[in-house]
Each structure stands twice: as structure tokens, then as C-alpha cells.
PDB file of C-alpha atoms and ligand atoms in Angstrom:
ATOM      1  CA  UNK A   1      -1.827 -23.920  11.168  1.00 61.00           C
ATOM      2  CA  UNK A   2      -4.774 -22.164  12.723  1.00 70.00           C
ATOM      3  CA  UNK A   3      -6.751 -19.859  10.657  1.00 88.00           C
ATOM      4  CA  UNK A   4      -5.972 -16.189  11.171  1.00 96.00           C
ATOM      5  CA  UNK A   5      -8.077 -14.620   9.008  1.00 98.00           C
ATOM      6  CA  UNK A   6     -11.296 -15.988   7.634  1.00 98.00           C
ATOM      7  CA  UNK A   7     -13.863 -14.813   4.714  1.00 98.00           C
ATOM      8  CA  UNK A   8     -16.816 -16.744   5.402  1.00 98.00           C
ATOM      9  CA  UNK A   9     -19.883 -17.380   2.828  1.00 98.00           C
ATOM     10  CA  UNK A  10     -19.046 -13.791   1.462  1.00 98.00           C
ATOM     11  CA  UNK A  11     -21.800 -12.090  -0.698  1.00 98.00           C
ATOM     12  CA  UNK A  12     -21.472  -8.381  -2.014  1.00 98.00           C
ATOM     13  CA  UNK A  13     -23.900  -6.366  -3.920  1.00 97.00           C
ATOM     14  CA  UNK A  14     -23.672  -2.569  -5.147  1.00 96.00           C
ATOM     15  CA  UNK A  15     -27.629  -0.909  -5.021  1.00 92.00           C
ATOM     16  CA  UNK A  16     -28.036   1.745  -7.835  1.00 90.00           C
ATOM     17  CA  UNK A  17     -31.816   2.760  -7.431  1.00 90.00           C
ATOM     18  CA  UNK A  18     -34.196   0.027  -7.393  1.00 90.00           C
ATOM     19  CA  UNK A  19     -31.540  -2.520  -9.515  1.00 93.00           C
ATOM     20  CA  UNK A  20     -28.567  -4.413  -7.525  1.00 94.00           C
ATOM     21  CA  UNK A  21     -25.611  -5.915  -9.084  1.00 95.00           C
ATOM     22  CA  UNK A  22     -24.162  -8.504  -7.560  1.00 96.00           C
ATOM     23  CA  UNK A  23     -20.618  -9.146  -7.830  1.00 97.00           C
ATOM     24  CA  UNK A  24     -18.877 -11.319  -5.393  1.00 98.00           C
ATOM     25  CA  UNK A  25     -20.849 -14.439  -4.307  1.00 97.00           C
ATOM     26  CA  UNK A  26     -20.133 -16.927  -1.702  1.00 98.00           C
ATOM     27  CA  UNK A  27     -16.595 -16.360  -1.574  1.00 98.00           C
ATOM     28  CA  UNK A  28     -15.067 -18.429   1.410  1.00 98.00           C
ATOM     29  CA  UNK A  29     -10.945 -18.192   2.117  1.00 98.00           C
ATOM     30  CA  UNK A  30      -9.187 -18.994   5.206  1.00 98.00           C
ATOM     31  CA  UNK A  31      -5.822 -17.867   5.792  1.00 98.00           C
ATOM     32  CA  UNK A  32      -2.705 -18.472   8.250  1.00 97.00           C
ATOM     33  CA  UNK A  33      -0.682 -16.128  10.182  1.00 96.00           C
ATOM     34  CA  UNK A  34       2.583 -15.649   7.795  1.00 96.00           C
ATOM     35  CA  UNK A  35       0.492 -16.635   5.013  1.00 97.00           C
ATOM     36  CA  UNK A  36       1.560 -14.834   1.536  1.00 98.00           C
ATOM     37  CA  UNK A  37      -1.634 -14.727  -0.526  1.00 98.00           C
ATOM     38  CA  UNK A  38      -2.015 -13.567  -4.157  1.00 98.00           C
ATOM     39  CA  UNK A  39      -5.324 -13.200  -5.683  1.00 98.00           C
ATOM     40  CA  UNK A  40      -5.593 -13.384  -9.330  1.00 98.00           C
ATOM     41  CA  UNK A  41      -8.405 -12.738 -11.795  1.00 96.00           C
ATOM     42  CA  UNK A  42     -10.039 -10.595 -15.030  1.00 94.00           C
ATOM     43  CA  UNK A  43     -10.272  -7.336 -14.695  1.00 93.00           C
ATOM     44  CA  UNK A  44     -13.621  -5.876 -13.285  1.00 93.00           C
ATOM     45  CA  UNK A  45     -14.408  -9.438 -11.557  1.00 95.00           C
ATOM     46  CA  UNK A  46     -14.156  -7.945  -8.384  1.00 96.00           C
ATOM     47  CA  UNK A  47     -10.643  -8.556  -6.305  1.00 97.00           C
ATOM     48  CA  UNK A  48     -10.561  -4.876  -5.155  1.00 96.00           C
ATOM     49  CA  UNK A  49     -14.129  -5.066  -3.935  1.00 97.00           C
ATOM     50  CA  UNK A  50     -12.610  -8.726  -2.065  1.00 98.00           C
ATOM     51  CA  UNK A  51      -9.438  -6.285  -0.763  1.00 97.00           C
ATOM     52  CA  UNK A  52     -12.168  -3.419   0.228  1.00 97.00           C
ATOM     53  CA  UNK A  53     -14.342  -5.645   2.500  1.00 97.00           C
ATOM     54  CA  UNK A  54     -11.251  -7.157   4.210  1.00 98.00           C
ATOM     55  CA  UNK A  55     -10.314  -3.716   4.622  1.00 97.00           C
ATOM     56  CA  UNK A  56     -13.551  -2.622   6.125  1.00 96.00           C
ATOM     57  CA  UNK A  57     -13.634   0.188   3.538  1.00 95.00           C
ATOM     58  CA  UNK A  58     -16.695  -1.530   2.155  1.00 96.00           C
ATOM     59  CA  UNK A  59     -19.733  -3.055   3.923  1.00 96.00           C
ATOM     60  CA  UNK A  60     -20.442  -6.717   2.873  1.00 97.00           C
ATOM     61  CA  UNK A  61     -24.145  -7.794   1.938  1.00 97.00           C
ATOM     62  CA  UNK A  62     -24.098 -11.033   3.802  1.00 97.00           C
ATOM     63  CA  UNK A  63     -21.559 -13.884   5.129  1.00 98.00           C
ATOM     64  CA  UNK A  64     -18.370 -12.348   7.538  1.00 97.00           C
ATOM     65  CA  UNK A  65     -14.880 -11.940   8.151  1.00 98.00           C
ATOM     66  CA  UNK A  66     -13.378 -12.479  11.101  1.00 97.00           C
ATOM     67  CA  UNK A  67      -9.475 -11.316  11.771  1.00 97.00           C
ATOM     68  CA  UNK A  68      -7.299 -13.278  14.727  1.00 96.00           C
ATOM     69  CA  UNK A  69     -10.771 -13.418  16.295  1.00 95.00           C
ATOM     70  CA  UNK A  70     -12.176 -10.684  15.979  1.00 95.00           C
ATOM     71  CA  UNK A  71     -15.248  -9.672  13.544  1.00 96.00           C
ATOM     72  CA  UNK A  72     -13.949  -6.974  10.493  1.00 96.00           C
ATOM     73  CA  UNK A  73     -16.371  -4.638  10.382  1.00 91.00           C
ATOM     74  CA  UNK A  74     -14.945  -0.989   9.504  1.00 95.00           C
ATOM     75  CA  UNK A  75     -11.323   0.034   8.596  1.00 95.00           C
ATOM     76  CA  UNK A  76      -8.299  -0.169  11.341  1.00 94.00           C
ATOM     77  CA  UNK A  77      -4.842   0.024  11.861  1.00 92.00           C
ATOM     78  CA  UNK A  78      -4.559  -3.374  11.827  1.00 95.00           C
ATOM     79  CA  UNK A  79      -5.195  -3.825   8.048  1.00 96.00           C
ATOM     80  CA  UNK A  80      -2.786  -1.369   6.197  1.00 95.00           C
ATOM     81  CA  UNK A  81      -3.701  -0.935   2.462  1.00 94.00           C
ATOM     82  CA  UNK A  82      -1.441  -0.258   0.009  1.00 94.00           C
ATOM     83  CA  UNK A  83      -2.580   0.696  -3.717  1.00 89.00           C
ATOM     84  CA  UNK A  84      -1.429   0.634  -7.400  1.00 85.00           C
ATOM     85  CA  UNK A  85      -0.965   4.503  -6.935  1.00 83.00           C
ATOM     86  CA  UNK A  86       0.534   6.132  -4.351  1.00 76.00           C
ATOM     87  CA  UNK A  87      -1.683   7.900  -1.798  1.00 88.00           C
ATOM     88  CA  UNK A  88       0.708   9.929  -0.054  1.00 94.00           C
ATOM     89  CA  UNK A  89       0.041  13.452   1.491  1.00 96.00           C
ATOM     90  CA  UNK A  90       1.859  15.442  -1.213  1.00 96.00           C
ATOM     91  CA  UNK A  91       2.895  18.733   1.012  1.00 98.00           C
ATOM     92  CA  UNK A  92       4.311  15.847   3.493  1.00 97.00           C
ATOM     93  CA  UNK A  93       7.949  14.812   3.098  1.00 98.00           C
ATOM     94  CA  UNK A  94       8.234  11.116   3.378  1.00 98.00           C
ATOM     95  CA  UNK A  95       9.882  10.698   6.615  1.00 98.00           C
ATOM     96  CA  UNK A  96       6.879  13.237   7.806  1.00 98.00           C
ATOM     97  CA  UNK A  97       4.218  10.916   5.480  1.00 97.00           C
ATOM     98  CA  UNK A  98       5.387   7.529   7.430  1.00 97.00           C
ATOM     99  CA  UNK A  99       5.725   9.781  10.340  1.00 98.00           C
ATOM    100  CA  UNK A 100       1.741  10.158  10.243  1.00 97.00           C
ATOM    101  CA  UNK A 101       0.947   6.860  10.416  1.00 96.00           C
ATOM    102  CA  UNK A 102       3.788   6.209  13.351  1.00 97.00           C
ATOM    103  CA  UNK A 103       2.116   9.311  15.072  1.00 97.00           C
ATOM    104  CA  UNK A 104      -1.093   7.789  14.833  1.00 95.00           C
ATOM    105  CA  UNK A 105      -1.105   3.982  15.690  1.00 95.00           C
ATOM    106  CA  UNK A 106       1.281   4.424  18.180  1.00 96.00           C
ATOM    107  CA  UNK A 107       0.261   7.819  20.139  1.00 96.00           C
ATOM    108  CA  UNK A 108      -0.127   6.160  23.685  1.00 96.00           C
ATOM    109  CA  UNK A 109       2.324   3.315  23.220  1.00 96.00           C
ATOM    110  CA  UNK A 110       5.464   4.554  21.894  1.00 97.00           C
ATOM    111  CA  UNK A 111       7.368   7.825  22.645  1.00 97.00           C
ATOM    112  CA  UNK A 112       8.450  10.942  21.279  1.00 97.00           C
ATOM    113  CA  UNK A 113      11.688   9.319  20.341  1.00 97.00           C
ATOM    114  CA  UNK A 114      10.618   6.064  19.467  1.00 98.00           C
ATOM    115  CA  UNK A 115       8.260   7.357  16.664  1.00 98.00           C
ATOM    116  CA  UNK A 116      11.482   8.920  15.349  1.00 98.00           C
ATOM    117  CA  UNK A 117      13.264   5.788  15.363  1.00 98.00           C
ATOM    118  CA  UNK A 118      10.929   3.281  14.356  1.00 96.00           C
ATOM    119  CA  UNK A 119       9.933   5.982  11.253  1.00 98.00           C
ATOM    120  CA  UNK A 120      13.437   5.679  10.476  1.00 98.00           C
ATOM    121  CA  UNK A 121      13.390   1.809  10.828  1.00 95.00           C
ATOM    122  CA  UNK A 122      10.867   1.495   8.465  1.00 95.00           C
ATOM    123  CA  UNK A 123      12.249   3.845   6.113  1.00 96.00           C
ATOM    124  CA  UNK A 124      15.446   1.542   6.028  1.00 93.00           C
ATOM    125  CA  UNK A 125      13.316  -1.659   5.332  1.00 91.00           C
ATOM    126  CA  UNK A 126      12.710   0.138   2.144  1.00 91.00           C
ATOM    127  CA  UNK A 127      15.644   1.262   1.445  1.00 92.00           C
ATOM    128  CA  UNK A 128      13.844   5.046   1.508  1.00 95.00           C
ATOM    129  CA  UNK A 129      15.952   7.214   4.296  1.00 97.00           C
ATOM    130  CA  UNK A 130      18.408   8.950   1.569  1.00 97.00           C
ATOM    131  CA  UNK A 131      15.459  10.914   0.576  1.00 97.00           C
ATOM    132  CA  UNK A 132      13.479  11.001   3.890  1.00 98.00           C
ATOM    133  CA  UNK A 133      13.452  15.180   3.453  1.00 98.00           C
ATOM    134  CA  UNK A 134      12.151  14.936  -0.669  1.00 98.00           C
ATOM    135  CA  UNK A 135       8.703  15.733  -1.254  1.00 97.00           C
ATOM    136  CA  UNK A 136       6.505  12.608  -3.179  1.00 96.00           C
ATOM    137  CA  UNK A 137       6.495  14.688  -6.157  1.00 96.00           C
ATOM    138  CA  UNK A 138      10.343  14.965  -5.739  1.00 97.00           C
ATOM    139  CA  UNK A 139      11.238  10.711  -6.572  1.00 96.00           C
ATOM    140  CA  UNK A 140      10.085   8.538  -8.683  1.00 94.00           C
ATOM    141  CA  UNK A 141       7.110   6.490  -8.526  1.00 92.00           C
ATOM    142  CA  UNK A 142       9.216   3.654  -7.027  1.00 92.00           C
ATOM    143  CA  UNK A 143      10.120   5.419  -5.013  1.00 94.00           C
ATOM    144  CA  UNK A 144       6.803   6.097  -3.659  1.00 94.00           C
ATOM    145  CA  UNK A 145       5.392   3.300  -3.404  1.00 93.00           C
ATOM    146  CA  UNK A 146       8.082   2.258  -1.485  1.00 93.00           C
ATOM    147  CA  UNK A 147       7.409   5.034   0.963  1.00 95.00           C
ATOM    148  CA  UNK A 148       3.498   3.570   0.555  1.00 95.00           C
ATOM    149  CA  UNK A 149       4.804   0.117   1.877  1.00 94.00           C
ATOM    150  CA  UNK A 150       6.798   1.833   4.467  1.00 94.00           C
ATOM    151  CA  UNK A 151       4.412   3.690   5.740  1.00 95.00           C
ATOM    152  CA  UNK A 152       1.815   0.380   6.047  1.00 94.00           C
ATOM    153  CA  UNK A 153       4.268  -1.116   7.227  1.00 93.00           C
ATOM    154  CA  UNK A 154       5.454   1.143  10.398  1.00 94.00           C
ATOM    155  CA  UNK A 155       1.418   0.442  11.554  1.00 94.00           C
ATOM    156  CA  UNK A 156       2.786  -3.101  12.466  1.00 93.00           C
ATOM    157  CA  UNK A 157      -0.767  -4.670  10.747  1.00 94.00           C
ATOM    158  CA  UNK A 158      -2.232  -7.885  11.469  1.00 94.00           C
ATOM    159  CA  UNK A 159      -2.745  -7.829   7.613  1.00 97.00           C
ATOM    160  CA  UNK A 160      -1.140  -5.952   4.738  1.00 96.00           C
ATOM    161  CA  UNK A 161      -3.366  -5.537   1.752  1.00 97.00           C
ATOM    162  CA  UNK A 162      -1.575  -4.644  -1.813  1.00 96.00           C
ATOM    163  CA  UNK A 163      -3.708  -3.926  -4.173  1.00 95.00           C
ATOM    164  CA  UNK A 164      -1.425  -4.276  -7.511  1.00 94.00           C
ATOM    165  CA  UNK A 165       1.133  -2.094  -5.693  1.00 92.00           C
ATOM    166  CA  UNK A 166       3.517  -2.711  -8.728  1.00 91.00           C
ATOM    167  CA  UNK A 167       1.223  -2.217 -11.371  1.00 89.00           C
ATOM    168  CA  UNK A 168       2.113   1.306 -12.309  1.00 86.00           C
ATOM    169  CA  UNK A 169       5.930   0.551 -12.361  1.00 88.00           C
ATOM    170  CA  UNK A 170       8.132  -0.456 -15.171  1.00 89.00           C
ATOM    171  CA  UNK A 171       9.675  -3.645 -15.743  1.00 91.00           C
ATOM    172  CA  UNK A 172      12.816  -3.407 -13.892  1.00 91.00           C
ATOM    173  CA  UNK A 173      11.809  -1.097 -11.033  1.00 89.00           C
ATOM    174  CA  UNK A 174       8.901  -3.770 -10.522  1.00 91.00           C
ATOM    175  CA  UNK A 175      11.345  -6.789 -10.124  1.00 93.00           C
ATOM    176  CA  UNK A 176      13.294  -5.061  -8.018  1.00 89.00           C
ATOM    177  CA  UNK A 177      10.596  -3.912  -5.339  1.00 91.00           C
ATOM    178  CA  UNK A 178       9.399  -7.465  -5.504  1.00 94.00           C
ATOM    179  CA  UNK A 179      12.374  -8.480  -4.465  1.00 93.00           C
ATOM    180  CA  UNK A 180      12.188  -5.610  -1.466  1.00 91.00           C
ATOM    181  CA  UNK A 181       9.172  -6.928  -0.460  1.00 93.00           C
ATOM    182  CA  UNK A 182      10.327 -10.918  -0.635  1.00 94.00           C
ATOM    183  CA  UNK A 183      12.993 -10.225   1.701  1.00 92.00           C
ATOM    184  CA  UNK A 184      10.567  -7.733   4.285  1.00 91.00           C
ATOM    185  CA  UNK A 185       8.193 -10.499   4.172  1.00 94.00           C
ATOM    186  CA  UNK A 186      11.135 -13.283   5.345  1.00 94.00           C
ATOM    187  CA  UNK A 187      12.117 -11.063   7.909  1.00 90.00           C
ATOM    188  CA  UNK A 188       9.024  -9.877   9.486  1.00 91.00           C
ATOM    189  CA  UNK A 189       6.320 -12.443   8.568  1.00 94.00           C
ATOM    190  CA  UNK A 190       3.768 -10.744   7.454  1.00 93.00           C
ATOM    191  CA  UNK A 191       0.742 -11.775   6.463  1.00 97.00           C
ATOM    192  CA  UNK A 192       0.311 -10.481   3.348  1.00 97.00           C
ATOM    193  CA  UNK A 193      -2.589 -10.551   0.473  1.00 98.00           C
ATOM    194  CA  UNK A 194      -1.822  -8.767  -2.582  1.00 98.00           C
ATOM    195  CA  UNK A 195      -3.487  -8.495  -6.293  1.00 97.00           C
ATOM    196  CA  UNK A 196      -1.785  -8.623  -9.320  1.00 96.00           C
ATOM    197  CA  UNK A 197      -2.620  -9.127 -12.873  1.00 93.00           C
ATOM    198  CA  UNK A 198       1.105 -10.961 -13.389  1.00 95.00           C
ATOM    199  CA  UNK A 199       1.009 -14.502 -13.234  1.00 96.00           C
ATOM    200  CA  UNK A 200       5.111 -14.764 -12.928  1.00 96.00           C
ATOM    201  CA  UNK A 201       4.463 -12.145  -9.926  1.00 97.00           C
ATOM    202  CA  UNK A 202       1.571 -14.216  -8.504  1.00 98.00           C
ATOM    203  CA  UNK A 203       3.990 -17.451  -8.608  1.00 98.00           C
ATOM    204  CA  UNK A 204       7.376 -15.258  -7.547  1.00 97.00           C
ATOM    205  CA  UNK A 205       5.869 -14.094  -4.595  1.00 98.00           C
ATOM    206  CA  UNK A 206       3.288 -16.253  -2.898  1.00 98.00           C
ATOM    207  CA  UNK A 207       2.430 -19.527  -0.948  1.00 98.00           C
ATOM    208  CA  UNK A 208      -1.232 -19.490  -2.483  1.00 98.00           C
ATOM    209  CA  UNK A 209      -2.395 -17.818  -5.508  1.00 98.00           C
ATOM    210  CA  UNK A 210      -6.342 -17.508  -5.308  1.00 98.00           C
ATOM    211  CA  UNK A 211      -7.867 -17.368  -9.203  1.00 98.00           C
ATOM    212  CA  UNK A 212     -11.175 -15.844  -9.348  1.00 97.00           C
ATOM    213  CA  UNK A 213     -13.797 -16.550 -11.764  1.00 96.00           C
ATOM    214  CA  UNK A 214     -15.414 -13.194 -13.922  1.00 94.00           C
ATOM    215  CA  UNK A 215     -18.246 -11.494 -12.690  1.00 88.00           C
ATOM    216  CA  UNK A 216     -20.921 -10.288 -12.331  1.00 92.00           C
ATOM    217  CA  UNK A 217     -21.566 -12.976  -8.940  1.00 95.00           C
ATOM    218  CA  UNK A 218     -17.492 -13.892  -9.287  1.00 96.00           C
ATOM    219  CA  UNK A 219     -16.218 -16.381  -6.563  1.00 97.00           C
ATOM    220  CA  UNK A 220     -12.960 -17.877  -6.107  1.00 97.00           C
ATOM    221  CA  UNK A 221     -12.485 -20.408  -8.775  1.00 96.00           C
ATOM    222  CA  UNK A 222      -9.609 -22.763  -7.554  1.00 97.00           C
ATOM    223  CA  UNK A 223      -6.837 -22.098  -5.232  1.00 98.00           C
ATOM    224  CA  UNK A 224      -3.024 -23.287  -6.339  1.00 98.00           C
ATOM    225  CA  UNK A 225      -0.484 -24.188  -3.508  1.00 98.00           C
ATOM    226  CA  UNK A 226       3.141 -23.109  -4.558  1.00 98.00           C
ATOM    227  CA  UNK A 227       5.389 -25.306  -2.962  1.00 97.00           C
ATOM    228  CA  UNK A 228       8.691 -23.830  -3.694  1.00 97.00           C
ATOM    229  CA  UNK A 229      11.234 -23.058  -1.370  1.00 96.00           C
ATOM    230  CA  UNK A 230      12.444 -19.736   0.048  1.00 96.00           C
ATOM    231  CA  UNK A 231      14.047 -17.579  -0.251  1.00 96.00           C
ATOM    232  CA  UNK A 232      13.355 -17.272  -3.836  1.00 97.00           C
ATOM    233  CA  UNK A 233      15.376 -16.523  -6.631  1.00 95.00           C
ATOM    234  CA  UNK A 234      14.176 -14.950  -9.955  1.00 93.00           C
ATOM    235  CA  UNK A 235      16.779 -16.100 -12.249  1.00 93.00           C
ATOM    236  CA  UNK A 236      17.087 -19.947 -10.742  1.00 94.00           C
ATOM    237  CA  UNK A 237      13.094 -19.877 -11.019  1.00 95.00           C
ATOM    238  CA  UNK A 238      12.786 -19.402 -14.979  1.00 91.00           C
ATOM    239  CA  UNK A 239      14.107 -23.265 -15.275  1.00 94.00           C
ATOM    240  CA  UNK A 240      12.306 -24.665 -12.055  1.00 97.00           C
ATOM    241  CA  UNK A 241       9.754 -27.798 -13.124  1.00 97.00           C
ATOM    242  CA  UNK A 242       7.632 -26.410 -10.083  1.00 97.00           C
ATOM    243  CA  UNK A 243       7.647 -22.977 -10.895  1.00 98.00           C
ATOM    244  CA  UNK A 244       6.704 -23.677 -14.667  1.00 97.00           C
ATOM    245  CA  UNK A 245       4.469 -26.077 -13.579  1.00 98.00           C
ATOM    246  CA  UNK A 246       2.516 -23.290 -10.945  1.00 98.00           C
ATOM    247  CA  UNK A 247       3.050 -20.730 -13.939  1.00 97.00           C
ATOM    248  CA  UNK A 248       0.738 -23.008 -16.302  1.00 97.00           C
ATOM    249  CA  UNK A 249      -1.888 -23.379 -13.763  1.00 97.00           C
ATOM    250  CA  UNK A 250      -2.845 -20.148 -13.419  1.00 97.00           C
ATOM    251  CA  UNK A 251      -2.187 -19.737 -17.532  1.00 97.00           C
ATOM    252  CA  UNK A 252      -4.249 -22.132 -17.983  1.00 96.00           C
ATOM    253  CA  UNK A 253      -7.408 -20.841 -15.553  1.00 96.00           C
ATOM    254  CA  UNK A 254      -7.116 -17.183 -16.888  1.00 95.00           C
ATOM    255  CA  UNK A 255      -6.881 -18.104 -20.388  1.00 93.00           C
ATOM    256  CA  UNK A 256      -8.713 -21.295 -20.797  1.00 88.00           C
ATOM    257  CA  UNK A 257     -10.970 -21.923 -18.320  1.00 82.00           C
ATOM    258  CA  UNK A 258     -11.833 -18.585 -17.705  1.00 84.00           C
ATOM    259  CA  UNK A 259     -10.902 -16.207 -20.287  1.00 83.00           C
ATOM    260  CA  UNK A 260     -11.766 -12.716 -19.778  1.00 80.00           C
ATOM    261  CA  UNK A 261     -15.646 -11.614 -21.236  1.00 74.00           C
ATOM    262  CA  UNK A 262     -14.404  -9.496 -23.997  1.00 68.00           C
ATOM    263  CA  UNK A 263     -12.425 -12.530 -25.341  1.00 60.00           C
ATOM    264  CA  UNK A 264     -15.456 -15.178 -24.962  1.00 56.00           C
ATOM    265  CA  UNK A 265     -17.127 -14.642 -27.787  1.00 48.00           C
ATOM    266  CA  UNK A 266     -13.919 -14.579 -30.296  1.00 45.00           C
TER     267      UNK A 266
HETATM  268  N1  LIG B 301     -18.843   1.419  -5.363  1.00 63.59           N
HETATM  269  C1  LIG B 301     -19.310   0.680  -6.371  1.00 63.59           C
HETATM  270  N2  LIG B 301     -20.579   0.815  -6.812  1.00 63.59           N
HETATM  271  C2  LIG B 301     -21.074   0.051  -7.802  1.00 63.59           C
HETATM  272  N3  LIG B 301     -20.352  -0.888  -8.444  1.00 63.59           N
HETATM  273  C3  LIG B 301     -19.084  -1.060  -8.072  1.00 63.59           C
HETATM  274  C4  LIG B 301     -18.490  -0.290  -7.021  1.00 63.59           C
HETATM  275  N4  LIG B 301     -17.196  -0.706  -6.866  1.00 63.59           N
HETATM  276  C5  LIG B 301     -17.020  -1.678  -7.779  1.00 63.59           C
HETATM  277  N5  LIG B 301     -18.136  -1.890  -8.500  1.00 63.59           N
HETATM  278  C6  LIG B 301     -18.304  -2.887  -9.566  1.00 63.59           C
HETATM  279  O1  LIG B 301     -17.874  -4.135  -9.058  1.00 63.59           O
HETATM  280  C7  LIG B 301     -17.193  -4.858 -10.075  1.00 63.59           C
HETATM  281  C8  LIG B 301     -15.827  -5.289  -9.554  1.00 63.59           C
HETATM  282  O2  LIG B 301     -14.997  -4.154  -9.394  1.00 63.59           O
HETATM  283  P1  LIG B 301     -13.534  -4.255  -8.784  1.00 63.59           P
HETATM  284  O3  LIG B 301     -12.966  -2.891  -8.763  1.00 63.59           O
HETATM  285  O4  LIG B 301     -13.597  -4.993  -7.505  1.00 63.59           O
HETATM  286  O5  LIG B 301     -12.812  -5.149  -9.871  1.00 63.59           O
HETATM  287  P2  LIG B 301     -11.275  -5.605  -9.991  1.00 63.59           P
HETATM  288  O6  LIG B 301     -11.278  -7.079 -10.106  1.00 63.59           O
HETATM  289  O7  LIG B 301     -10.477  -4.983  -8.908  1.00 63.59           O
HETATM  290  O8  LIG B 301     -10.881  -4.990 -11.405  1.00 63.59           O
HETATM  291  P3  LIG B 301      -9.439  -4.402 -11.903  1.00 63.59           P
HETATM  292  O9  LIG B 301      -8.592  -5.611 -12.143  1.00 63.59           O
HETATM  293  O10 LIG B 301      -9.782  -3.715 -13.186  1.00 63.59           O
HETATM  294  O11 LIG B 301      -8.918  -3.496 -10.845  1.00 63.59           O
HETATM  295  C9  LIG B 301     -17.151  -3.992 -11.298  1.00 63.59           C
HETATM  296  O12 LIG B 301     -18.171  -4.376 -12.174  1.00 63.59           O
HETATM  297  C10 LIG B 301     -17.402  -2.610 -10.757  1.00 63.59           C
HETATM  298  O13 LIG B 301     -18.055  -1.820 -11.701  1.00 63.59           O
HETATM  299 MG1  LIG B 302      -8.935  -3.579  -8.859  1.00 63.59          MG
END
């Protein structure tokens, strides 16, 4: 497959007075369209910073990305972020906080009535439009971040970036937006890079799981195909030789090749 999105020779450094840290170095990934990336690594080794400067919310030191041909150089509608915690616009309603976005991206192209619609279209993909009146501090935090992923989502983006978008969710309510997303992602093909923390997640959900190595000057360690089928199932995965098999990979790069600093010296 062509490359749709490319990180090329990647360096990043944060100034503080006269001293620079550097924390990402040479990082190089090339992805397709469709693609369903995870990126995996220690925390502090610098996968937001990675998420940040695909996002054009950062400015990278040296190296470039370029996006279906064209050079990333500041944010756009065509990379929709997603985070751990929700970011929605709490005196906004959720139909009126995906309504935003809708309002926004699609101003010239769409109107009046098909912002309504296709706000309400994406609030179905989530399974959101029972409480499309509540305010965010009215549902859970599920909830929200399914509203989050609808509302990145309606802006149609080249790219969606998550950036743990489970991570502040209990067990259950976790598995169960995974599976929300698994089933958006068969129907609409996105390309998709998300961060996690959870290997079974990591494995579960993508095509590639990227493991970085720690910082300070991190860079993407090795990079694990997982060839299973789809569409995936949870339970049929526990026994699956190639799911176990992807599972000790990335076990075995976090917590053997790579353990995380604080552990190093035990
Ligand atoms: N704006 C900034 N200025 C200076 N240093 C920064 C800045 N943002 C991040 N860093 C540093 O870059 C490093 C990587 O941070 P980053 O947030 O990317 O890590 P992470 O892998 O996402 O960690 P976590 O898993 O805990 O979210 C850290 O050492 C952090 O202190
Ligand atoms: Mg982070």
C-alpha cells in the first residue's frame, strides 16, 4: 500500500533557558491509509509529544511529516485528537458540542440541515443520541468520551489521533468502547493511531503496535505486525496462538528489554 502518512528522521527537543532536553530522536514511521496503529511505551518516553507533532500542536526540531502529501505543519481539521480526558465545552450539550465541530469543518460545504443530520449520524455511531440534550457533566465519563470520538469523528479526518482515550475508564466500560470503536473503524476505515499503556488493548485493536524505547532521546524500538483476522473477538482471542504470541512480544519489550527507568536499577 502507498504510504499515507509519513514521520521522517523526526527529532524533538524542549529549550528551558540555555539547557535543551531532547526527547524524541530520529523517529521514522510510515503508515497506510486504513492503517490501525498503536503506539506503546514507558511513561514519560515521549508518545504524546509523537501524537502532538503529528497533530501540529507542537513544532518539531528537525526531520518532517508529511500527510497524503502534504507537509504537517500546524493543527487542522484533518487530524482530530482525542484525549484520555474529555475536552468538551461543558455549558454545550453534546449534540451542540459535536455540533461545533460539524459547524466548523463543514461551514461552506454542507447545509443548514445537513449539519443537523450528519451531527446526528455521528452521534448514532456512538451510540450517544439518547442523551444528545444532557450536559457533559450530566453522563458518565463513557459517556463522554464517546461524545469526544463523536465529535472527531463528524470532522471526517484524514487521521484520528487517541491519545489513551480509555485510560480514565473502568474495566468494563473500557472493553466495551473498544469494541465501539473496532466496529467504527470496520465501517469507516479510518486511519487511526492511538496510545495506550494496555498491551491486551494494543493487540485487541491494531494492525501494528509501535514500542518505543525510554527517554530522554526515545525512538521507536521495534514495530510488531498483528496478523489476526477481523473482525475481532475478545473472548475467542484469550486462547488464540497469534494473539498470545503478539501479547508476549510487546511483554517482553516493555518488561525485558526495556523496562521502565524506575525499575532498572532493582
Ligand atoms: N512542553 C514541554 N516542555 C518541556 N518538556 C516537555 C514538554 N512536553 C513534554 N515534555 C517532556 O517530554 C517527555 C515526554 O513527555 P510525553 O508527555 O510525550 O510522554 P508520554 O510518553 O506521553 O508519557 P505518559 O505515558 O506519562 O503520558 C517528558 O520528559 C516530559 O517532561
Ligand atoms: Mg502521554
Amino acid at each position: 500500500m502507498l504510504p499515507f502518512l509519513k514521520v521522517e528522521q523526526v527529532n524533538k527537543s524542549f529549550a528551558r533557558g540555555a539547557a535543551t532536553t531532547e526527547v524524541l530522536r530520529n523517529i521514522n514511521l510510515t503508515i497506510s491509509r486504513g492503517e490501525y496503529v498503536s503506539i506503546i511505551g514507558h511513561s514519560g518516553c515521549g508518545k504524546s509529544t509523537l501524537l502532538n507533532l503529528i497533530a501540529g500542536l507542537a513544532k518539531i526540531t528537525t526531520g518532517g511529516i508529511i500527510l497524503d502529501n502534504r507537509e504537517v505543519n500546524e493543527p487542522g481539521p484533518d487530524r482530530a485528537v482525542v484525549f484520555q480526558n474529555h475536552s468538551l465545552l461543558p455549558w454545550l450539550t453534546t449534540y451542540q458540542n459535536v455540533k461545533l465541530a460539524v459547524d466548523k469543518v463543514f461551514s461552506q460545504s454542507k447545509s443548514r440541515s445537513e449539519r443537523h443530520t450528519w451531527t446526528m449520524h455521528n452521534l448514532e455511531l456512538v451510540q450517544m443520541v439518547h442523551a444528545k440534550d444532557k450536559l457533559p457533566a450530566e453522563i458518565s465519563g463513557g459517556m463522554k468520551q464517546r461524545v469526544g470520538i463523536a465529535r472527531a469523528l463528524a470532522m471526517e479526518p484524514k487521521v484520528l489521533l487517541l491519545d489513551e482515550p480509555f485510560g480514565a475508564l473502568d474495566a468494563l466500560t473500557r472493553a466495551h468502547l473498544q469494541d465501539s470503536v473496532m466496529q467504527i473503524h470496520a465501517r469507516l476505515g479510518n486511519t487511526v493511531i492511538m496510545i495506550t499503556h494496555d498491551v491486551d488493548e494494543a493487540v485487541l485493536l491494531s494492525d501494528r503496535i509501535v514500542m518505543m524505547t525510554n527517554g530522554p532521546s526515545a525512538t521507536i524500538g521495534e514495530v510488531l505486525d498483528v496478523p489476526l483476522p477481523r473482525p475481532r473477538k475478545r473472548l475467542e482471542l484469550s486462547s488464540d496462538p497469534t494473539y498470545l504470541r503478539s501479547r508476549e512480544a510487546v511483554m517482553r519489550f516493555l518488561y525485558e528489554r526495556h523496562r521502565a527507568p524506575s525499575l532498572q536499577a532493582a
